[in-house]
Amino acid sequence: MYQYKSKRTVRTVAAACTMALMPLLALGQKNDPNMGIVPAPVSVSKGKGEFKYSPETIVLVDSPEHKAVKFFAEYLRKAGLATSVTDMRTVDRNKMSLKNTIYLNMTFSGDMKPEGYELKINDDGVELKGHGAGMFYGIQTLMQLIKPTSPGSATIPCGNIRDFPRFAYRGMHLDVSRHFFDVDFVKKYIDVMAMYKLNNFHWHLTDDQGWRVEIKKYPKLTEVGSKRAQTRIGREAGASNAPSSFDNTPHGGFYTQDQINEIVNYASARYINIVPEIDMPGHTAAMLAAYPELSCDPSKKYKVGEKWGVYDDFLCPTEETFKVLYDILNEVMDMFPSKYIHIGGDECNKASWKRSQFCRDLIASQKLMNEEGLQSYFIAKIAKHVQSQGRQVIGWDEILEGGLAQGAVVMSWRGDKGGIAASQLGHDVIMTPGSGGLYFDHVQSKSPQEPLSIGGFAPLEKTYNYNPVPEVLNKEQQKHVIGVQANLWTEYIATPGKAEYMFLPRMLALSETGWTPTQIRDYEDFSTQRLPGHLARLEKFGYNFRVPAPIGAKDTTMKGGKFTLELKPSVEGGKVYYSVDGNEPTENDLVYTTPVEITVPEGGTVVFRCITATPGGKRSVSTTIKMEN
Ligand code: ACM
């Protein structure tokens, strides 16, 4: 039986009690100081009025061939804002009026921070100053500010922006081994990274469950290693090898070197570097299925992994193995111009090394302490090879164990402690801890309506509030924190739609962590003032995302007799629907228009549930507010 069914039965109370939901009352009253921009710029001074972009507007450029300029011209074309792009070198600057122009200025004098830009928008013209990536990021900001009005026309609000990033490395990782994602999806991922000024795409190309990059010298890596016979269904609750717990469906895929080349160029046009990862000496079951002779026990039958978790199928540190790895890495370095090459190093439980006479002998002959020392010996040899080609290695924080290789960069994933230790040793570090809300495979709310995931808990606010620079570090050590990254492991993410659900909107929170100075980071401004517009924009661009709860709604129980619930859709243009009978709200339920006033009878309970529905038809999980009197 419903306690309340319609608006009629929700009694309106003039002097409603506003306990517990007080903060909501400020909604819409606060003026976003960041002009809606994500990530929030270093300095914004809002102006009055707007620049009116029309078919007569001229885009003036210093260099039409510049990739940032080409990117902007393409954006304008696609947005139906076709315009003439005029090369500044062809006009007399003294006679040229800057009225009704957008001037992309790359030849200014004066300093600009790395990747920085300055944007001045007046009602009669726009000037953007920046070099290289700075110009590109200024264009991204401009694109966020341009509001198309009618075909060929748009408005841009007036203001002055000075901006540059907090960290040089702002990364997103994608695991394409556990599930393969095609070229189009990878490009879409790169597109959204570029929109939010992220500049390093960490591509996890190899793991137990699939080898995904063509290596010409070792064709079996993809012929054998890119395919698994089947995949474990659902969450592994205890080991089960029962046939019914597998999907009985082959899964595979890999990128040819031509495709890699295409993606590297695509990313580069968007100022994104690709850090390829070839994981070793563990996470190599797929490699051993192709080349069992690289293991410590070649008589064992290896197969491409069909289940998740940590395997003990490891590369054996023989000279033959190193030769193969050097060859592979050489091809990888030919494909990827990145300064950084990621060599994994995580989760080596070393069981196969412990069983191996060869490894015991090697530990003794190299005077290593134990298997940790052997791991360090392994990584040091690989690091030396990579560095001999003028590159630098990155490894997961396990590479600290047994001694850190010279010049290696540490990716701190098991909390901050690896990052702290490495920066104290004078190594550069990238912070990417699961405990900091940076594992985007972790669940985003505790609702049972969330899709199946690996577990963990990383709500948007936690991601947003992560501080990549631990306070225990002194000023010198802090400089070694070169950046921050979030990881998308895909054991439980098999489709592009689910991947997008998991990384959006958290990627936008990460972008602000990586870019915006700490002093001006403000979760409330981000989540209530700016995010709704960005989510509407992402929906228009065809992205799926997790729709946040209506702004102002939080799963909670409150005590009292009278309440006023003030809510706002978490996506611009969306609607809030609610029920007051405890049932899951649908689009046929009550639509929120004005604050809802609720009276709870003495001794009674009202269960209020609400959702946001987006203009494109996505829905949030429902939020439940229980009111007891
Ligand atoms: C990791 O999550 N195994 C780096």
XYZ file of C-alpha atoms and ligand atoms in Angstrom:
633
model
C 0.000 0.000 0.000
C 1.260 3.431 -0.881
C 1.542 5.901 1.939
C 1.251 8.797 -0.474
C 0.244 8.614 -4.081
C -0.145 12.061 -5.466
C 0.698 15.675 -4.921
C -2.694 16.047 -3.258
C -1.675 13.884 -0.370
C 1.618 15.679 0.210
C 0.463 18.457 2.449
C 2.011 21.840 1.853
C 3.329 23.452 4.976
C 3.936 27.165 4.923
C 6.665 27.271 7.495
C 8.365 24.094 6.453
C 11.231 22.785 8.461
C 14.369 22.752 6.331
C 16.596 20.642 8.507
C 19.223 18.441 6.972
C 18.709 19.667 3.439
C 19.643 23.269 4.146
C 22.595 23.421 1.787
C 20.234 22.850 -1.105
C 18.518 26.116 -0.574
C 21.489 27.928 -2.010
C 21.001 26.208 -5.347
C 21.111 28.506 -8.285
C 21.858 31.454 -6.050
C 25.541 30.931 -6.138
C 27.247 32.354 -9.128
C 29.795 30.025 -10.651
C 33.074 31.963 -10.716
C 34.523 29.637 -13.367
C 32.229 30.516 -16.290
C 31.203 26.857 -16.385
C 34.663 25.718 -17.455
C 36.039 22.280 -16.529
C 38.768 22.030 -15.393
C 38.422 25.324 -13.509
C 41.008 27.791 -14.849
C 43.722 29.375 -12.724
C 42.240 32.842 -13.043
C 38.916 34.019 -14.406
C 37.576 37.510 -14.508
C 34.038 37.528 -15.749
C 33.021 40.372 -18.041
C 29.687 41.849 -18.995
C 27.878 40.965 -22.189
C 28.913 38.579 -24.897
C 30.704 38.297 -28.201
C 28.272 37.540 -30.990
C 29.702 35.033 -33.407
C 28.106 35.392 -36.830
C 28.745 34.222 -40.387
C 30.717 37.471 -40.806
C 33.140 36.660 -37.970
C 36.710 36.117 -39.169
C 39.079 33.696 -37.495
C 42.569 35.171 -37.739
C 45.482 32.823 -37.340
C 49.240 33.061 -37.404
C 49.690 29.655 -38.900
C 46.796 27.845 -40.602
C 48.799 24.607 -40.774
C 49.237 24.469 -37.015
C 47.483 21.373 -35.653
C 45.580 23.304 -32.979
C 44.286 25.731 -35.609
C 43.236 22.880 -37.875
C 41.458 21.274 -34.945
C 39.534 24.498 -34.250
C 38.603 24.989 -37.916
C 37.273 21.424 -38.005
C 35.281 22.003 -34.808
C 33.693 25.170 -36.261
C 32.814 23.320 -39.442
C 31.179 20.465 -37.537
C 29.333 22.889 -35.260
C 27.846 24.579 -38.317
C 29.838 27.730 -37.557
C 31.662 27.777 -40.868
C 33.776 30.852 -41.150
C 36.699 32.203 -43.082
C 40.092 31.500 -41.588
C 42.512 34.263 -42.496
C 46.274 33.915 -42.309
C 47.672 36.910 -40.416
C 50.739 36.832 -42.658
C 48.584 37.778 -45.620
C 47.152 40.955 -44.071
C 48.609 44.275 -43.049
C 48.418 44.141 -39.265
C 48.358 47.920 -38.965
C 45.323 48.200 -41.188
C 43.560 45.059 -40.061
C 40.693 45.668 -37.688
C 40.311 43.110 -34.937
C 36.620 43.870 -34.698
C 34.415 40.815 -35.099
C 37.429 38.505 -35.167
C 38.683 35.572 -33.177
C 42.443 35.926 -33.229
C 44.497 32.826 -32.431
C 47.751 34.549 -31.542
C 50.880 32.393 -31.442
C 53.403 35.132 -32.129
C 52.952 37.283 -29.039
C 55.899 38.361 -26.945
C 56.132 37.704 -23.223
C 56.191 34.630 -21.059
C 53.609 31.923 -20.868
C 53.707 28.937 -18.502
C 54.096 25.523 -20.166
C 50.767 24.456 -21.721
C 49.315 27.812 -20.646
C 47.092 30.262 -22.521
C 45.351 33.588 -22.155
C 41.892 34.208 -23.492
C 40.265 37.641 -23.751
C 36.660 37.804 -24.840
C 35.175 41.265 -25.431
C 31.921 42.087 -27.097
C 33.744 43.148 -30.255
C 36.438 40.471 -30.508
C 38.214 37.472 -29.035
C 41.952 36.979 -28.629
C 43.567 33.713 -27.600
C 47.293 33.623 -26.911
C 49.219 30.407 -26.538
C 51.838 28.176 -28.065
C 51.437 24.521 -28.997
C 49.498 22.689 -26.303
C 48.639 26.030 -24.681
C 46.865 27.175 -27.839
C 45.065 23.811 -27.988
C 43.870 24.094 -24.387
C 42.756 27.684 -24.959
C 40.728 26.384 -27.896
C 39.194 23.720 -25.654
C 38.162 26.429 -23.208
C 36.764 28.537 -26.022
C 34.804 25.541 -27.308
C 33.258 25.124 -23.870
C 32.194 28.777 -23.899
C 30.730 28.916 -27.411
C 26.971 28.519 -27.243
C 25.456 28.000 -30.707
C 22.236 30.005 -31.035
C 20.980 29.665 -34.599
C 22.622 28.148 -37.694
C 25.940 29.923 -38.246
C 25.658 31.989 -35.064
C 26.735 31.643 -31.462
C 27.465 33.689 -28.381
C 30.580 33.667 -26.201
C 30.359 35.308 -22.761
C 32.844 38.096 -22.124
C 35.694 37.518 -19.716
C 39.428 37.223 -19.289
C 41.049 33.898 -18.514
C 44.660 33.116 -17.654
C 45.354 29.452 -17.321
C 47.987 26.719 -17.062
C 48.066 23.220 -15.543
C 49.064 22.199 -12.041
C 50.744 18.972 -13.221
C 52.699 18.150 -16.360
C 51.319 14.579 -16.454
C 47.527 14.224 -16.482
C 46.688 10.685 -17.397
C 43.946 8.196 -18.130
C 44.617 4.493 -18.407
C 42.638 1.929 -20.391
C 42.946 -1.836 -20.036
C 42.263 -3.395 -23.437
C 43.438 -6.860 -22.429
C 40.637 -7.986 -20.140
C 38.256 -6.724 -22.796
C 39.254 -5.501 -26.206
C 38.065 -2.078 -27.355
C 38.196 -1.167 -31.034
C 39.932 1.750 -32.744
C 36.783 3.880 -32.854
C 36.271 3.563 -29.133
C 39.910 4.359 -28.402
C 39.556 7.531 -30.482
C 36.378 8.455 -28.632
C 38.261 7.991 -25.356
C 41.048 10.231 -26.631
C 38.486 12.835 -27.727
C 37.010 13.206 -24.257
C 40.463 13.256 -22.666
C 41.378 16.160 -24.957
C 38.166 18.015 -24.109
C 39.251 17.983 -20.485
C 42.933 18.798 -21.024
C 44.297 15.379 -20.102
C 47.544 14.718 -21.912
C 48.735 11.135 -21.339
C 46.874 8.037 -22.439
C 48.288 4.992 -20.645
C 47.396 2.082 -22.889
C 47.511 -1.243 -21.030
C 48.114 -3.426 -24.086
C 49.102 -6.762 -22.603
C 47.979 -8.943 -19.738
C 47.136 -12.533 -18.877
C 43.818 -12.404 -20.713
C 45.029 -11.062 -24.051
C 47.989 -9.635 -25.970
C 46.707 -6.735 -28.049
C 49.551 -5.268 -30.085
C 51.025 -6.633 -33.284
C 54.727 -7.449 -32.931
C 56.098 -8.401 -36.330
C 59.027 -10.398 -35.021
C 56.832 -12.548 -32.772
C 53.580 -13.112 -34.693
C 52.289 -15.763 -32.296
C 51.838 -13.051 -29.664
C 48.719 -12.005 -31.536
C 47.963 -15.213 -33.461
C 47.742 -17.134 -30.191
C 47.923 -14.532 -27.427
C 45.139 -12.201 -28.561
C 42.359 -14.809 -28.239
C 40.889 -16.544 -25.261
C 38.510 -19.447 -25.559
C 35.969 -18.129 -23.061
C 35.492 -15.704 -20.197
C 34.447 -16.160 -16.588
C 30.896 -14.946 -15.992
C 30.066 -12.595 -13.142
C 31.996 -11.977 -9.963
C 34.382 -14.649 -8.850
C 33.155 -15.638 -5.421
C 35.722 -18.277 -4.618
C 37.512 -20.238 -7.306
C 35.169 -22.151 -9.503
C 36.109 -24.005 -12.635
C 32.667 -25.353 -13.302
C 31.966 -25.150 -17.058
C 28.746 -23.273 -16.324
C 30.695 -20.404 -14.824
C 32.198 -19.502 -18.218
C 30.462 -17.876 -21.174
C 31.735 -20.454 -23.656
C 32.352 -17.616 -26.118
C 35.764 -16.755 -27.584
C 36.973 -13.213 -27.030
C 39.823 -11.545 -28.873
C 41.236 -8.650 -30.797
C 44.420 -6.715 -31.331
C 45.693 -3.561 -32.975
C 47.842 -3.803 -36.083
C 50.892 -1.583 -36.227
C 49.082 0.540 -38.839
C 46.161 1.023 -36.473
C 48.525 1.929 -33.658
C 50.159 4.460 -35.931
C 46.768 5.933 -36.795
C 45.859 6.243 -33.117
C 49.231 7.724 -32.150
C 48.723 10.423 -34.803
C 45.127 10.966 -33.760
C 46.225 11.465 -30.159
C 49.117 13.701 -31.135
C 46.758 15.994 -33.053
C 45.048 16.444 -29.672
C 48.255 16.951 -27.685
C 47.952 13.542 -26.085
C 50.975 11.353 -25.617
C 50.377 7.601 -25.537
C 52.274 5.653 -22.902
C 52.221 2.006 -24.024
C 52.397 -0.649 -21.331
C 53.934 -4.066 -21.879
C 53.392 -5.717 -18.518
C 56.222 -7.914 -17.170
C 57.489 -10.171 -15.636
C 53.994 -11.126 -14.396
C 50.623 -10.728 -16.113
C 52.103 -12.699 -18.985
C 49.892 -15.787 -19.404
C 48.880 -14.694 -22.917
C 52.529 -14.267 -23.864
C 53.421 -17.679 -22.464
C 50.517 -19.300 -24.309
C 52.253 -18.065 -27.471
C 55.865 -18.691 -26.400
C 55.996 -21.180 -23.483
C 59.774 -21.325 -23.833
C 59.889 -17.917 -22.097
C 58.569 -19.469 -18.874
C 60.497 -21.267 -16.150
C 58.524 -24.428 -16.914
C 58.075 -24.823 -20.691
C 56.539 -28.274 -20.203
C 53.489 -26.689 -18.607
C 50.465 -26.017 -20.819
C 49.772 -22.279 -20.833
C 46.589 -20.728 -22.108
C 45.359 -17.200 -22.510
C 43.647 -16.343 -19.222
C 39.925 -16.911 -18.958
C 39.490 -15.757 -15.361
C 40.510 -12.630 -13.472
C 42.942 -12.352 -10.595
C 46.689 -12.783 -10.318
C 48.332 -15.675 -12.165
C 51.667 -17.196 -11.339
C 52.642 -17.714 -15.002
C 55.771 -15.581 -15.142
C 58.520 -14.836 -17.584
C 61.728 -16.628 -16.645
C 64.635 -14.176 -16.426
C 66.843 -16.014 -18.928
C 68.981 -14.230 -21.496
C 66.639 -15.590 -24.199
C 63.672 -13.932 -22.459
C 65.510 -10.621 -22.255
C 66.411 -10.809 -25.930
C 62.733 -11.332 -26.865
C 61.662 -8.490 -24.575
C 64.255 -6.123 -26.029
C 62.993 -6.982 -29.530
C 59.388 -6.401 -28.483
C 60.223 -3.144 -26.764
C 62.174 -1.979 -29.815
C 59.094 -2.460 -31.982
C 56.968 -0.766 -29.341
C 59.354 2.188 -29.196
C 59.224 2.431 -32.994
C 55.443 2.631 -32.804
C 55.182 5.010 -29.853
C 57.265 8.205 -29.736
C 56.488 8.570 -26.003
C 59.321 9.558 -23.670
C 57.787 7.109 -21.186
C 57.476 3.381 -21.777
C 55.512 1.481 -19.119
C 56.887 -1.922 -18.238
C 54.335 -2.974 -15.633
C 56.043 -4.807 -12.797
C 52.882 -5.241 -10.718
C 51.539 -8.204 -8.795
C 54.417 -10.637 -9.115
C 53.655 -13.375 -6.636
C 56.798 -15.145 -7.845
C 55.593 -18.689 -7.220
C 57.028 -19.938 -10.509
C 60.388 -18.311 -9.742
C 60.466 -20.002 -6.329
C 59.983 -23.383 -7.982
C 62.708 -22.786 -10.557
C 66.248 -24.090 -10.138
C 67.353 -21.588 -12.810
C 66.029 -18.694 -10.703
C 67.608 -20.008 -7.504
C 70.945 -20.272 -9.304
C 70.553 -16.794 -10.776
C 69.757 -15.327 -7.361
C 72.938 -16.928 -6.017
C 75.198 -16.011 -8.948
C 73.984 -12.389 -9.027
C 74.217 -12.223 -5.201
C 70.566 -11.182 -4.969
C 68.725 -11.369 -1.660
C 65.688 -13.311 -2.855
C 62.924 -13.226 -5.496
C 62.306 -9.535 -4.754
C 65.927 -8.956 -5.674
C 65.349 -10.956 -8.835
C 62.391 -8.767 -9.763
C 64.572 -5.726 -9.247
C 67.339 -7.325 -11.380
C 64.738 -7.996 -14.087
C 63.332 -4.465 -14.099
C 66.822 -2.902 -13.979
C 67.899 -4.806 -17.103
C 64.745 -3.789 -18.970
C 65.041 -0.197 -17.758
C 68.637 -0.077 -18.966
C 67.602 -1.270 -22.411
C 64.745 1.229 -22.688
C 66.973 4.037 -21.441
C 69.668 3.090 -23.954
C 67.097 4.067 -26.614
C 66.653 7.471 -25.001
C 63.371 6.653 -23.242
C 62.387 6.399 -19.595
C 60.553 3.538 -17.907
C 57.467 3.777 -15.755
C 56.555 0.877 -13.480
C 53.824 0.147 -10.962
C 54.991 0.717 -7.392
C 56.133 -2.901 -6.893
C 59.273 -1.910 -8.798
C 60.397 -0.288 -5.546
C 60.723 -3.701 -3.922
C 64.259 -5.011 -3.960
C 65.656 -1.664 -5.148
C 64.456 0.873 -7.679
C 66.065 0.979 -11.143
C 67.973 4.150 -11.979
C 65.760 6.757 -13.608
C 62.522 4.762 -13.280
C 59.260 6.634 -12.737
C 56.918 5.049 -10.197
C 53.181 4.786 -10.625
C 51.776 4.625 -7.096
C 48.640 2.486 -7.122
C 48.648 0.726 -3.728
C 47.891 3.921 -1.832
C 50.285 6.864 -1.661
C 53.105 5.066 0.113
C 54.946 3.928 -3.038
C 54.787 7.450 -4.380
C 56.030 8.885 -1.107
C 58.945 6.437 -0.913
C 59.926 6.988 -4.551
C 59.842 10.778 -4.351
C 61.903 10.623 -1.155
C 64.433 8.610 -3.159
C 64.448 11.354 -5.802
C 62.368 9.514 -8.407
C 59.496 11.051 -10.314
C 56.101 9.620 -9.451
C 52.588 9.571 -10.848
C 49.844 9.156 -8.294
C 47.072 6.748 -9.190
C 45.913 5.079 -5.980
C 42.736 3.044 -5.803
C 42.290 4.399 -2.274
C 42.177 7.934 -3.729
C 39.141 7.211 -5.888
C 41.285 6.823 -9.008
C 40.306 3.264 -9.895
C 37.388 3.893 -12.197
C 36.450 0.215 -12.193
C 35.338 0.757 -8.588
C 31.646 1.266 -7.924
C 30.294 4.848 -7.876
C 27.580 4.444 -5.269
C 26.342 1.845 -2.847
C 23.057 1.461 -4.702
C 22.133 -2.095 -5.711
C 21.166 -0.559 -9.053
C 24.836 -0.004 -9.963
C 26.076 -2.421 -12.620
C 28.339 -5.319 -11.681
C 31.834 -4.135 -10.885
C 35.017 -5.380 -9.314
C 34.040 -3.725 -6.027
C 35.834 -0.903 -4.254
C 34.068 2.417 -3.710
C 34.980 5.554 -5.578
C 32.149 8.093 -5.627
C 32.694 11.271 -7.628
C 33.405 13.381 -4.565
C 36.183 11.050 -3.453
C 37.837 11.230 -6.877
C 37.463 14.991 -6.842
C 38.939 15.481 -3.410
C 42.034 13.323 -3.869
C 45.222 15.252 -3.190
C 48.115 13.869 -5.261
C 50.807 15.633 -3.235
C 51.102 14.002 0.209
C 51.774 16.479 2.982
C 54.644 14.419 4.397
C 56.789 15.369 1.411
C 59.029 18.403 1.678
C 59.065 21.034 -1.087
C 61.876 19.357 -3.013
C 60.256 15.921 -2.798
C 56.889 17.353 -3.824
C 58.383 18.393 -7.147
C 58.820 14.713 -7.959
C 55.050 14.258 -8.078
C 54.762 14.947 -11.790
C 51.138 14.063 -12.068
C 48.026 12.084 -11.491
C 46.147 9.398 -13.391
C 42.999 7.313 -13.138
C 42.840 3.704 -14.262
C 40.098 1.846 -16.067
C 40.596 -1.884 -15.585
C 38.066 -3.801 -17.625
C 37.492 -7.218 -16.050
C 33.826 -6.302 -15.577
C 33.624 -3.790 -18.412
C 32.953 -5.489 -21.719
C 31.258 -2.757 -23.733
C 31.942 0.878 -24.696
C 28.703 1.966 -23.021
C 29.688 0.459 -19.689
C 33.214 1.838 -19.996
C 31.781 5.322 -20.486
C 29.423 4.813 -17.551
C 32.424 3.997 -15.385
C 34.772 6.798 -16.449
C 32.202 9.564 -16.780
C 31.752 11.819 -14.967
C 34.750 10.802 -12.831
C 37.174 11.717 -15.621
C 36.043 15.336 -15.267
C 36.862 15.285 -11.551
C 40.294 13.852 -12.364
C 40.829 16.577 -14.940
C 40.293 19.221 -12.291
C 42.642 17.447 -9.870
C 45.340 17.398 -12.518
C 44.888 20.934 -13.756
C 43.351 23.299 -11.203
C 45.275 24.843 -8.291
C 44.224 23.297 -4.974
C 43.121 26.624 -3.476
C 40.355 27.066 -6.036
C 39.145 23.502 -6.242
C 35.599 23.406 -4.939
C 33.494 20.249 -5.190
C 30.227 22.059 -4.714
C 30.904 24.512 -7.502
C 32.127 21.661 -9.707
C 29.243 19.281 -9.092
C 26.307 21.666 -8.820
C 27.249 24.616 -11.014
C 29.405 23.262 -13.818
C 28.947 19.510 -14.167
C 25.252 19.623 -15.248
C 26.126 21.625 -18.371
C 29.048 19.354 -19.192
C 26.933 16.233 -18.877
C 24.358 17.698 -21.264
C 27.204 18.463 -23.664
C 28.640 14.957 -23.355
C 25.225 13.488 -24.040
C 24.992 15.552 -27.228
C 28.407 14.227 -28.242
C 27.094 10.670 -27.839
C 28.734 9.640 -24.573
C 27.127 7.451 -21.998
C 27.753 8.412 -18.370
C 26.589 7.726 -14.866
C 23.847 10.239 -14.189
C 24.432 11.700 -10.734
C 21.619 11.831 -8.207
C 19.464 14.956 -8.398
C 21.456 17.801 -6.906
C 20.443 18.123 -3.289
C 19.435 14.483 -2.884
C 21.429 12.071 -0.791
C 20.500 8.634 0.587
C 19.660 9.451 4.164
C 17.206 9.090 7.040
C 15.933 12.226 8.733
C 13.895 12.726 11.857
C 11.186 15.345 12.021
C 7.680 16.286 11.008
C 8.106 18.777 8.210
C 10.610 18.964 5.425
C 11.238 21.012 2.312
C 13.150 19.219 -0.358
C 14.823 21.449 -2.903
C 16.325 19.596 -5.823
C 17.816 20.271 -9.208
C 18.472 17.964 -12.149
C 22.109 16.905 -12.237
C 22.095 17.226 -16.026
C 21.150 20.484 -17.723
C 17.832 20.180 -19.491
C 16.959 17.064 -17.493
C 14.102 16.515 -15.072
C 13.754 15.223 -11.551
C 11.024 12.642 -10.976
C 10.031 11.505 -7.533
C 7.721 9.281 -5.586
C 6.657 9.586 -1.965
C 5.485 6.012 -1.530
C 8.854 4.329 -1.441
C 8.494 2.985 -4.962
C 11.104 3.390 -7.675
C 10.230 6.669 -9.437
C 9.655 6.638 -13.171
C 8.953 9.234 -15.815
C 5.247 8.636 -15.052
C 5.668 9.763 -11.466
C 5.648 13.248 -10.035
C 7.862 15.679 -11.842
C 9.724 18.115 -9.657
C 8.997 21.751 -10.404
C 9.128 23.591 -7.088
C 10.472 22.617 -3.639
C 8.547 19.659 -2.274
C 7.111 20.157 1.150
C 6.439 17.057 3.138
C 4.671 16.526 6.404
C 5.260 13.260 8.187
C 2.410 12.177 10.477
C 3.391 11.507 14.057
C 4.700 7.978 14.378
C 4.809 7.722 10.582
C 7.395 7.489 7.859
C 7.600 8.973 4.379
C 9.937 7.374 1.925
C 10.844 9.885 -0.780
C 12.680 8.578 -3.808
C 13.942 10.587 -6.739
C 15.871 10.274 -9.977
C 17.325 12.557 -12.596
C 16.245 11.762 -16.164
C 18.372 13.353 -18.886
C 17.099 14.924 -22.119
C 18.509 11.886 -23.939
C 16.654 9.400 -21.724
C 19.372 8.276 -19.318
C 18.367 7.854 -15.684
C 20.233 8.056 -12.449
C 19.990 5.317 -9.867
C 17.329 6.362 -7.385
C 18.078 8.178 -4.180
C 16.044 7.441 -1.077
C 15.328 9.964 1.637
C 13.521 8.455 4.562
C 11.698 10.872 6.839
C 10.566 9.580 10.213
C 8.536 11.410 12.796
C 47.310 -2.818 -10.705
O 46.182 -2.390 -10.391
N 47.544 -4.117 -10.699
C 48.378 -1.928 -11.074
